[in-house]
mmCIF file of C-alpha atoms and ligand atoms in Angstrom:
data_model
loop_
_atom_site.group_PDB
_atom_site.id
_atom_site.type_symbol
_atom_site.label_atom_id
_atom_site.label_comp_id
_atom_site.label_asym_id
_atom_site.label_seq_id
_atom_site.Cartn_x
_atom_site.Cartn_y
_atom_site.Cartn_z
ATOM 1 C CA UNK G 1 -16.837 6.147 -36.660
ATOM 2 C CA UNK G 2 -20.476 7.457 -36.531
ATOM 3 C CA UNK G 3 -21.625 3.800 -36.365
ATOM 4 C CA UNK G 4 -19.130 2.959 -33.271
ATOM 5 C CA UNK G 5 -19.848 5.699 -31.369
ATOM 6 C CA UNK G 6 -23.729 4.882 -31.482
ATOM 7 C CA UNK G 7 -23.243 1.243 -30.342
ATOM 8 C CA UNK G 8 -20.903 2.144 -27.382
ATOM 9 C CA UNK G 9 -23.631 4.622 -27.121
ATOM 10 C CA UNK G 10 -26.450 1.823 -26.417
ATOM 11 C CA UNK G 11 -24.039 -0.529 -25.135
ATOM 12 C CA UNK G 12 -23.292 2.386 -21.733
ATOM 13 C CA UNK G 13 -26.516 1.999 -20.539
ATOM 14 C CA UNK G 14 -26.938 -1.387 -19.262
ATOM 15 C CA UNK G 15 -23.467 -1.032 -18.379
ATOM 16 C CA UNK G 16 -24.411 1.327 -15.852
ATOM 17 C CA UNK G 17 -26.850 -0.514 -14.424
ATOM 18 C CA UNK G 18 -24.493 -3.511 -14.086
ATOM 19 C CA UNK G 19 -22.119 -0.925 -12.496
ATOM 20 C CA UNK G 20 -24.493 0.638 -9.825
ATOM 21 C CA UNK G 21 -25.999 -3.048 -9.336
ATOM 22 C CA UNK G 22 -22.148 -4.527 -8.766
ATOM 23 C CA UNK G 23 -21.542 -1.631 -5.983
ATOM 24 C CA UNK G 24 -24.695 -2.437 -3.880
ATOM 25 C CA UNK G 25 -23.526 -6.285 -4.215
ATOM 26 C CA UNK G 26 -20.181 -5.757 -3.531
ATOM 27 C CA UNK G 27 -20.843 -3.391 -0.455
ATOM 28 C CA UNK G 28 -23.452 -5.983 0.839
ATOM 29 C CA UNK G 29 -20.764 -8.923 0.424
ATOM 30 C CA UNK G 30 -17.702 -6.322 2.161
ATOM 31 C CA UNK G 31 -20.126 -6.195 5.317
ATOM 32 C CA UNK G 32 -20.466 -9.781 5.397
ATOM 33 C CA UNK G 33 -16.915 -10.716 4.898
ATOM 34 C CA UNK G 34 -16.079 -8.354 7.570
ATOM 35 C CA UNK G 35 -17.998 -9.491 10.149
ATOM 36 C CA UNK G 36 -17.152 -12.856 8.833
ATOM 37 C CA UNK G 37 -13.105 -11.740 9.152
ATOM 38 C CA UNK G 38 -11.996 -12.962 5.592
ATOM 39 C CA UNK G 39 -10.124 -10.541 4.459
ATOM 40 C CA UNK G 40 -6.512 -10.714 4.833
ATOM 41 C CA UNK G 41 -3.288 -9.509 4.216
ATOM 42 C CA UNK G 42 -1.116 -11.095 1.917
ATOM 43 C CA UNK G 43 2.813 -9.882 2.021
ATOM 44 C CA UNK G 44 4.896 -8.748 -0.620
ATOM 45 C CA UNK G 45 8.837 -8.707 0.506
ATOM 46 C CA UNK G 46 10.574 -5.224 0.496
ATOM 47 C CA UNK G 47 14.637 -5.984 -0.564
ATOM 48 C CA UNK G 48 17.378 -4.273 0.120
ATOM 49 C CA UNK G 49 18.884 -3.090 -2.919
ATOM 50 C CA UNK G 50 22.569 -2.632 -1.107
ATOM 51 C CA UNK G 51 22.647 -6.542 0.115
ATOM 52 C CA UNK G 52 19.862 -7.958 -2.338
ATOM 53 C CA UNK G 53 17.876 -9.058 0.618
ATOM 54 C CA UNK G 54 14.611 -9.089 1.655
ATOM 55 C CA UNK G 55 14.300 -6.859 4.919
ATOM 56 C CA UNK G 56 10.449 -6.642 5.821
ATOM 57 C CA UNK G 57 7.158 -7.151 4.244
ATOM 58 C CA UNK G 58 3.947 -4.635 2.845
ATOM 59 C CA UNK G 59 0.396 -6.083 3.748
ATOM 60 C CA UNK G 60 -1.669 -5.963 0.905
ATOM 61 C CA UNK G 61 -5.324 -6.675 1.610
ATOM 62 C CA UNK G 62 -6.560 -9.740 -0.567
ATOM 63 C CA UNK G 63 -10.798 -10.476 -1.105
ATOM 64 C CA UNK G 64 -11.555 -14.157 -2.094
ATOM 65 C CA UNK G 65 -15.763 -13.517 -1.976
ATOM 66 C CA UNK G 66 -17.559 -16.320 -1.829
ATOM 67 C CA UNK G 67 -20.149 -14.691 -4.490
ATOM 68 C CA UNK G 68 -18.220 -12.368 -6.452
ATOM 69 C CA UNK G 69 -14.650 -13.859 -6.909
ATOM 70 C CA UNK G 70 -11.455 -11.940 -6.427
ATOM 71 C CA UNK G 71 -11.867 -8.107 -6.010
ATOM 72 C CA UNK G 72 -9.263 -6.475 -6.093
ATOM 73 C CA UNK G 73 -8.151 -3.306 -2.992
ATOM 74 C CA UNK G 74 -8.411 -0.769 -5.397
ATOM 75 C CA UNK G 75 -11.978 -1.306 -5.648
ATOM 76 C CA UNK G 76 -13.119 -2.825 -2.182
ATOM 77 C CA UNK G 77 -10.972 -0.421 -0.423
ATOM 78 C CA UNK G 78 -12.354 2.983 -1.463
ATOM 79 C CA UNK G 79 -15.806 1.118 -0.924
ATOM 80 C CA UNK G 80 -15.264 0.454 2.849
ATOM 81 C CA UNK G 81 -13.959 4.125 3.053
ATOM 82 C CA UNK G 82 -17.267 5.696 1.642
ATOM 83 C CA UNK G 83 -19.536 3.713 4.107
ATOM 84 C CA UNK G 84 -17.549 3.990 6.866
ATOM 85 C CA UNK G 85 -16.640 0.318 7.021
ATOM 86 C CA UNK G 86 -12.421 0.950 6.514
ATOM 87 C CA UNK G 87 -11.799 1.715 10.865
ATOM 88 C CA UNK G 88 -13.348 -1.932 11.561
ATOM 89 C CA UNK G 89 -11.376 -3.257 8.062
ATOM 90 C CA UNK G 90 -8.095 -1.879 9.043
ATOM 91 C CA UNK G 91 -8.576 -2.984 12.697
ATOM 92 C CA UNK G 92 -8.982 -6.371 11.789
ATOM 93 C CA UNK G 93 -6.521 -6.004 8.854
ATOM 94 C CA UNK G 94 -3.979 -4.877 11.137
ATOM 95 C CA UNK G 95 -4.709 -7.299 14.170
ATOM 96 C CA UNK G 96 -3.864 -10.418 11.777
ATOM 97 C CA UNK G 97 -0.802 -8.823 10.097
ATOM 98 C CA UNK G 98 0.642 -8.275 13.598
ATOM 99 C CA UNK G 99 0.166 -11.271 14.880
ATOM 100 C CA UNK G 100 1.554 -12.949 11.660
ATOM 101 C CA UNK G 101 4.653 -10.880 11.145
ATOM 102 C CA UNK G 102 5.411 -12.437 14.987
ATOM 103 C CA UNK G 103 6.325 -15.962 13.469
ATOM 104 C CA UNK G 104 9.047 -13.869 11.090
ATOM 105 C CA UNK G 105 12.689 -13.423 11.866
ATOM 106 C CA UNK G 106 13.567 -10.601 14.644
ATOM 107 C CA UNK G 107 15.158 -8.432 11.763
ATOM 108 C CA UNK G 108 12.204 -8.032 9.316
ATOM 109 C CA UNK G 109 9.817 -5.033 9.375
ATOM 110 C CA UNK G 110 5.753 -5.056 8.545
ATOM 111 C CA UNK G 111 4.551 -2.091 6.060
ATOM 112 C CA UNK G 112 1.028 -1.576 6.501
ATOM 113 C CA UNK G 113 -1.036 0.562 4.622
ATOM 114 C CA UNK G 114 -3.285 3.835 6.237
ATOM 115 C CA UNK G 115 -5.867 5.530 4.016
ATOM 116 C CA UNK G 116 -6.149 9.302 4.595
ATOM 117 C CA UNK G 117 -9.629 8.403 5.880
ATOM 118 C CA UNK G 118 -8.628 6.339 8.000
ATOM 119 C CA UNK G 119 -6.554 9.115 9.489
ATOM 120 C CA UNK G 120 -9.577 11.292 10.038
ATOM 121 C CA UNK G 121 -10.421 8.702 13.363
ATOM 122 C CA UNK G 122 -8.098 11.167 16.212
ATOM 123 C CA UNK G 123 -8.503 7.625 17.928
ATOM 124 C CA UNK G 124 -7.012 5.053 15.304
ATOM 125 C CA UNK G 125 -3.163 5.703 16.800
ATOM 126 C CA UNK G 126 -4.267 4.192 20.205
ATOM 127 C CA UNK G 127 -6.151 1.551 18.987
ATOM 128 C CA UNK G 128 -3.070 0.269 16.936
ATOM 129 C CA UNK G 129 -0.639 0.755 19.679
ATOM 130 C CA UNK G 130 -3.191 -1.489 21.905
ATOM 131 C CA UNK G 131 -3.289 -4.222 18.624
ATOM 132 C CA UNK G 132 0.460 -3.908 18.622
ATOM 133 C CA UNK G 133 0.528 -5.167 22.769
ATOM 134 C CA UNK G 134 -2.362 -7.521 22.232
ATOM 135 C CA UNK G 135 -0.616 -9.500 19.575
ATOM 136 C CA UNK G 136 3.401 -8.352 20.975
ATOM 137 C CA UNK G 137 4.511 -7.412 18.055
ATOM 138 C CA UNK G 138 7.258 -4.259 18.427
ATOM 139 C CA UNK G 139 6.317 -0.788 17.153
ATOM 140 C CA UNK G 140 9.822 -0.528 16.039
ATOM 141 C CA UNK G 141 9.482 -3.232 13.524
ATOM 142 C CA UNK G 142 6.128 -1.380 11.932
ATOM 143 C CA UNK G 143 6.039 1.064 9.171
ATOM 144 C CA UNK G 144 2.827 3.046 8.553
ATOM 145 C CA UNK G 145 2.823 4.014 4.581
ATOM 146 C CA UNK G 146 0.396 6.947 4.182
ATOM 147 C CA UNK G 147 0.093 8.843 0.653
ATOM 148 C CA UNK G 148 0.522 12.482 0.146
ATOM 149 C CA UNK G 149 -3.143 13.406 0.635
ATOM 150 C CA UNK G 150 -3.123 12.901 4.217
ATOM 151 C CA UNK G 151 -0.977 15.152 4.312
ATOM 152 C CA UNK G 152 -2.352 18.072 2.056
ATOM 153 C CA UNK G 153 -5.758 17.126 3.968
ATOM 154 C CA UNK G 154 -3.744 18.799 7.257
ATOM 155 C CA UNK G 155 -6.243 17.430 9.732
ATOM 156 C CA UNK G 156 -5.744 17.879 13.177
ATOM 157 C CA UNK G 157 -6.488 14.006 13.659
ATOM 158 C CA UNK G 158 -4.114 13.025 11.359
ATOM 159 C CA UNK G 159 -1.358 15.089 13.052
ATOM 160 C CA UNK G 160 -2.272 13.400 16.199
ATOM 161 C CA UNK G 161 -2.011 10.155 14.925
ATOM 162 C CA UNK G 162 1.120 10.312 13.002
ATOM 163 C CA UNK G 163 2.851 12.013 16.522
ATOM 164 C CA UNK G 164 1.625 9.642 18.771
ATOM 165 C CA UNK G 165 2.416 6.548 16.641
ATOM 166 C CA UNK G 166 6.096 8.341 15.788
ATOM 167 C CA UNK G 167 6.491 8.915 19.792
ATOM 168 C CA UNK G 168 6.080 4.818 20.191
ATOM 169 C CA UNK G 169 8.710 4.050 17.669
ATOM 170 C CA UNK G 170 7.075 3.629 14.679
ATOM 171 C CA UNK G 171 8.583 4.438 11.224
ATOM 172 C CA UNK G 172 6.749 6.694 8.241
ATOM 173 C CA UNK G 173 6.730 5.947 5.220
ATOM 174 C CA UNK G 174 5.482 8.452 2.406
ATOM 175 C CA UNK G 175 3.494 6.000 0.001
ATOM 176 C CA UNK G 176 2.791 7.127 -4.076
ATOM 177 C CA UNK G 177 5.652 9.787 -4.015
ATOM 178 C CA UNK G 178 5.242 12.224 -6.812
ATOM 179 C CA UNK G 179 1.285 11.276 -7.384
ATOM 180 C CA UNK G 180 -0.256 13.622 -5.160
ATOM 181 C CA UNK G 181 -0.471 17.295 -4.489
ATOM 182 C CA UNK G 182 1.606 18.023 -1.380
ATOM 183 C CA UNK G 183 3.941 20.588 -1.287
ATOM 184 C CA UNK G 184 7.467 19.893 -0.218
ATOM 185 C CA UNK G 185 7.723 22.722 2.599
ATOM 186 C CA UNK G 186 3.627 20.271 3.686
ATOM 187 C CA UNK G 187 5.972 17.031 3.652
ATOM 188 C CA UNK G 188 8.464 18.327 5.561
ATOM 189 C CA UNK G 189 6.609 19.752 8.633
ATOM 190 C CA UNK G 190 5.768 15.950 8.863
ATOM 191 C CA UNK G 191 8.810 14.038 9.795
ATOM 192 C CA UNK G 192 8.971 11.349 7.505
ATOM 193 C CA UNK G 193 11.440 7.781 7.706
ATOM 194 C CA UNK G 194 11.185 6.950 4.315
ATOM 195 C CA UNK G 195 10.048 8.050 0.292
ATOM 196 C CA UNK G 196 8.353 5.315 -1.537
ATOM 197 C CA UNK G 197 8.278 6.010 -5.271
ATOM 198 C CA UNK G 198 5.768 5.418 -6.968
ATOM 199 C CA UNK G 199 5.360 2.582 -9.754
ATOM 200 C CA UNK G 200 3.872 5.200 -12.413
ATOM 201 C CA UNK G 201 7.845 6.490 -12.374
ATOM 202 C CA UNK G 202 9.042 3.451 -12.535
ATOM 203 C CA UNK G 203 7.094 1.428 -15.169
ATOM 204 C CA UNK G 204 8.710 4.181 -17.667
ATOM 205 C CA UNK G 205 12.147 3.954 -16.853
ATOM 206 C CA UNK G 206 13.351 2.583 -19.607
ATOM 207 C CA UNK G 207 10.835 4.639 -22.051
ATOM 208 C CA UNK G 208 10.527 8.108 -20.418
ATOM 209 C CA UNK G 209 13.412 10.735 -20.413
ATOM 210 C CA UNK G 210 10.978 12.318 -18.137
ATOM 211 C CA UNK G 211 10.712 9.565 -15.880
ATOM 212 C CA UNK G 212 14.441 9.145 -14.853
ATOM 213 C CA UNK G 213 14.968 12.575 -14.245
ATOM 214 C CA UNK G 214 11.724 12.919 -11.807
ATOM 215 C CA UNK G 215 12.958 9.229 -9.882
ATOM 216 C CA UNK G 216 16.986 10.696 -9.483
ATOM 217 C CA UNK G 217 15.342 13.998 -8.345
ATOM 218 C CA UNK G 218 13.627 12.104 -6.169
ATOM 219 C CA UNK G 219 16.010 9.442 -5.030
ATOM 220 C CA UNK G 220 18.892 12.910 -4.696
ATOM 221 C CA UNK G 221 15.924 14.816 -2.680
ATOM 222 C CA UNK G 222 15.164 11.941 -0.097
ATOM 223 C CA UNK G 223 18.995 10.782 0.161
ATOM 224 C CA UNK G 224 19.621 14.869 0.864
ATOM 225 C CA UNK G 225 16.966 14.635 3.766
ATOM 226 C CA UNK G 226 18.858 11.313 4.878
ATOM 227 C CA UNK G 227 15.322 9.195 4.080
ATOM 228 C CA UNK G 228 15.204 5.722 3.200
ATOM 229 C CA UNK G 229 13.746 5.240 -0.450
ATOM 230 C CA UNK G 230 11.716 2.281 -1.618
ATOM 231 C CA UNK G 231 10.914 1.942 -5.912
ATOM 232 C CA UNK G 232 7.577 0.293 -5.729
ATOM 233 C CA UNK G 233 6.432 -1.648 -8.862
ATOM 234 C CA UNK G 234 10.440 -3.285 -10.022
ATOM 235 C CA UNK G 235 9.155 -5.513 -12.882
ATOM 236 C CA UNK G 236 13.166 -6.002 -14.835
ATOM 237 C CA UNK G 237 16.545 -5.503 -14.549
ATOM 238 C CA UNK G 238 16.944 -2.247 -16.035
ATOM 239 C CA UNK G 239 14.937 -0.597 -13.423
ATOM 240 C CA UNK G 240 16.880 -2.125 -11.042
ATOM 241 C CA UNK G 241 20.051 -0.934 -12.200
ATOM 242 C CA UNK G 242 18.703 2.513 -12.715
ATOM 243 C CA UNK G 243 17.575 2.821 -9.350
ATOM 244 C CA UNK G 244 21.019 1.627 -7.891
ATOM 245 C CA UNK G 245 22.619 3.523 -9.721
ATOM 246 C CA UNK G 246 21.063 6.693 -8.671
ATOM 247 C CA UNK G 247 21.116 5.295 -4.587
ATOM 248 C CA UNK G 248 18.006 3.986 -4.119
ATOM 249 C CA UNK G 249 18.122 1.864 -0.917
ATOM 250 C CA UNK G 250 15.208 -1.155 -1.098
ATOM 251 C CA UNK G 251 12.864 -1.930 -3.900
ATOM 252 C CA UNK G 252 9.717 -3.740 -4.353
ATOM 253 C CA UNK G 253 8.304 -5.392 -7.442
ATOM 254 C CA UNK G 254 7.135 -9.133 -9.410
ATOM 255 C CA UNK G 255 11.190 -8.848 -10.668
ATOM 256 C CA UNK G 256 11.216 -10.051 -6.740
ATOM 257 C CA UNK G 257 8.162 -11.343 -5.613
ATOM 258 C CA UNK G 258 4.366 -10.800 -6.030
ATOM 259 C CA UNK G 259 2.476 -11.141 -2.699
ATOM 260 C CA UNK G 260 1.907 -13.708 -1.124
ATOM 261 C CA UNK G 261 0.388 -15.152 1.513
ATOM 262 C CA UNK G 262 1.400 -15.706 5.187
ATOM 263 C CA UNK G 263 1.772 -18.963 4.418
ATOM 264 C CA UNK G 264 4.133 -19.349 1.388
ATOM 265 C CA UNK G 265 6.858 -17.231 3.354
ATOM 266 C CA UNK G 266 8.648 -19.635 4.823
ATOM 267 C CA UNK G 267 8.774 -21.195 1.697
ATOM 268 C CA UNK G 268 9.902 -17.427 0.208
ATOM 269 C CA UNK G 269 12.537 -16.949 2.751
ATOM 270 C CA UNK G 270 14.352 -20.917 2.210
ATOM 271 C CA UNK G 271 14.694 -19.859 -1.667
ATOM 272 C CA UNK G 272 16.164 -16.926 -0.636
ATOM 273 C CA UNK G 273 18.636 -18.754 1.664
ATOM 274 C CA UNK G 274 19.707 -21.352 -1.472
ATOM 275 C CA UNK G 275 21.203 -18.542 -3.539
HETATM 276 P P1 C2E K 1 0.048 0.452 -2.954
HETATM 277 O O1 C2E K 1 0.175 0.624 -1.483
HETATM 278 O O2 C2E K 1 0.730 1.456 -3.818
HETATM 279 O O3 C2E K 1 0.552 -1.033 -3.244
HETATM 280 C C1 C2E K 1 1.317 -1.427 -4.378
HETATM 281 C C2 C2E K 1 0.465 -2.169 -5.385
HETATM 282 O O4 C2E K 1 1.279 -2.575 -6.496
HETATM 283 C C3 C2E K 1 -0.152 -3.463 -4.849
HETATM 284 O O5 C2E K 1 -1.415 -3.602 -5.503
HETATM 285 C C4 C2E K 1 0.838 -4.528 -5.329
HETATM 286 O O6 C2E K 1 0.275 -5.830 -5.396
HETATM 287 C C5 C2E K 1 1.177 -3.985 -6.688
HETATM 288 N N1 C2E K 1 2.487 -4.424 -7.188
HETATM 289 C C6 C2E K 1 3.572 -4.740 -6.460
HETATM 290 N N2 C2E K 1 4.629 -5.037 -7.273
HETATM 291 C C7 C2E K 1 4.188 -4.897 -8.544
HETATM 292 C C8 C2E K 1 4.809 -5.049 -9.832
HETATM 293 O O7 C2E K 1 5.988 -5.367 -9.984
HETATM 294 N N3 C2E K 1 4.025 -4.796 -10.926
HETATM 295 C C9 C2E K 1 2.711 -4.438 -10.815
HETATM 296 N N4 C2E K 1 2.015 -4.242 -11.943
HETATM 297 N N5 C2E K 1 2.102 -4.273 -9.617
HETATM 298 C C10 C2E K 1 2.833 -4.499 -8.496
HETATM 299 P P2 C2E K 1 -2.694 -4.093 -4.709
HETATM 300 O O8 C2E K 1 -2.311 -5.164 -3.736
HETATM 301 O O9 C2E K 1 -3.745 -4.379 -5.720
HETATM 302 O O10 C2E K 1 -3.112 -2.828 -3.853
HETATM 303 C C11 C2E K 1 -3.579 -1.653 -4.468
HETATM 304 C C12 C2E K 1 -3.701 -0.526 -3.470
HETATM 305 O O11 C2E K 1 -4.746 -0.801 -2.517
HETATM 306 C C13 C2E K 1 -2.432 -0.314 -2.634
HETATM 307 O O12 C2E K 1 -1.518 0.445 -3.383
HETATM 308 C C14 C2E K 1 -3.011 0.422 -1.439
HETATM 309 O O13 C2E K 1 -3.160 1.796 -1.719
HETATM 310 C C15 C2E K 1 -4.388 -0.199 -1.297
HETATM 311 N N6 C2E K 1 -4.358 -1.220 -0.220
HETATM 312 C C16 C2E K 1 -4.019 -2.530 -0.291
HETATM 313 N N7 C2E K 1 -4.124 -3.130 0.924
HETATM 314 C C17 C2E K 1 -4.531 -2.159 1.787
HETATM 315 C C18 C2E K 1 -4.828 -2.133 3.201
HETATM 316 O O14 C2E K 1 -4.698 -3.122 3.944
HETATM 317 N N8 C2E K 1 -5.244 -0.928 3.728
HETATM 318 C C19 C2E K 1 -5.368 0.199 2.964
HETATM 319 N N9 C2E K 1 -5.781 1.336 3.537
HETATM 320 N N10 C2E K 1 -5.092 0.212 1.640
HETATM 321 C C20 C2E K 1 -4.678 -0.949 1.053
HETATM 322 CA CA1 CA K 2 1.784 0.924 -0.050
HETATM 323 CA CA1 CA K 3 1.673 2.827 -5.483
HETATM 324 CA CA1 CA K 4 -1.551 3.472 -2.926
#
């Protein structure tokens, strides 16, 4: 043991140079491929667990880089949010899943995602509402999913732009539920349309005791408060039939569909229409 613990030991350091040396490259590439407006969503179908069909779509921002391959959103993401980058991100973000969600049948809904520091900008409700006229697509077919911290962070800006995006008819959706901090009495001075549980929960379904007694606490919460639920993360049939069971109303998950991209829906919704 003395032995491994000396070689990770000299084995850290260049490590950490690699590490500081891949965040300078991959903040140099994010400005470029902004400006250069290559980032885009990809769409992962939200089902309806009462008719087993899909009813709307999440964004989920994909990175091809030229130089540095696939990078994932959980690491370019928090990147554009520390330099100040995310407002012109989830602008453009946001223009193209707009005005891709208008080739989709009337019925479906758009999820798109809303960092709490994104919700520090008191302006970031307007611009949206102008994206959502420039490109025609409704506000009542848009769902904003913004994670517990916003909400904890109780900024005056993020108030503003919840209210003002609520008064135009768009739908809230709590995203991570049961990963952050809040307070239920903080949740519920925000009105909120809809719970999305986290994956965490339900990746341990079938091996946590603990688990299925936080998601049907959850799932007998949110149907009290007459919220929609969503199980994120649905990767087999057990989950599935724990969540129905307990009245969970849509899921999400690879048992499904992965993301995709704009593209491959069509393709998506005729397979759906063969069962
Ligand atoms: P999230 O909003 O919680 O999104 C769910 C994540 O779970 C996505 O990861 C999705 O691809 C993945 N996922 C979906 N179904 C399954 C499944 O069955 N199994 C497994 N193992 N994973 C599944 P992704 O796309 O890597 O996104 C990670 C996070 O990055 C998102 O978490 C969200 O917080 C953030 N993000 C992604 N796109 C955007 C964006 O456009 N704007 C902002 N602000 N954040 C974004
Ligand atoms: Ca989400
Ligand atoms: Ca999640
Ligand atoms: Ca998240």
């Amino acid at each position: 043991a003395q032995g491994d613990g000396r070689s990770r030991v000299r084995f850290f350091e260049p490590d950490m140079d690699m590490h500081v040396e891949r965040r300078i490259n991959i903040e140099r590439e994010l400005r470029s491929a902004i400006a250069a407006d290559i980032i885009e969503p990809h769409y992962q179908p939200v089902v309806s667990l009462v008719s087993n069909r899909i009813v709307g779509f999440e964004a989920l921002a994909r990175w091809e880089s030229r130089t540095l391959g696939h990078i994932p959103p959980d690491v370019f993401i928090p990147i554009a949010e520390e330099t100040g980058l995310i407002n012109a991100l989830g602008d453009q973000l946001f223009r193209r899943a707009c005005s891709d969600a208008t080739a989709w049948p009337k019925a479906f809904s758009l999820a798109f995602n809303i960092s709490p520091v994104q919700l520090r900008d008191s302006a970031l409700g307007e611009r949206l509402i102008s994206i959502l006229e420039q490109t025609g697509f409704s506000p009542h077919r848009l769902e904003i999913e913004i994670t517990e911290s916003a909400f904890v962070e109780r900024s005056g800006a993020a108030k503003t732009v919840i209210d003002g995006l609520r008064q135009a008819g768009v739908r809230i959706a709590l995203d991570d539920f049961g990963t952050g901090y809040a307070t239920l009495s903080q949740l519920l001075s925000f009105r909120l349309d809809k719970i999305k549980i986290d994956r965490s929960f339900v990746s341990h379904l079938d091996d946590s005791t603990d688990s299925r007694v936080i998601v049907r606490a959850i799932l007998g919460l949110a149907n009290g408060f007459g919220l929609t639920t969503t199980a994120e993360g649905i990767e087999d049939e057990g989950q599935l039939v724990y969540l129905v069971s307990n009245g969970c109303t849509e899921g999400q998950g690879y048992l499904f569909s992965g993301p995709v991209p704009a593209a491959g829906i069509p393709a998506l919704l005729d397979r759906e229409a063969s069962d």
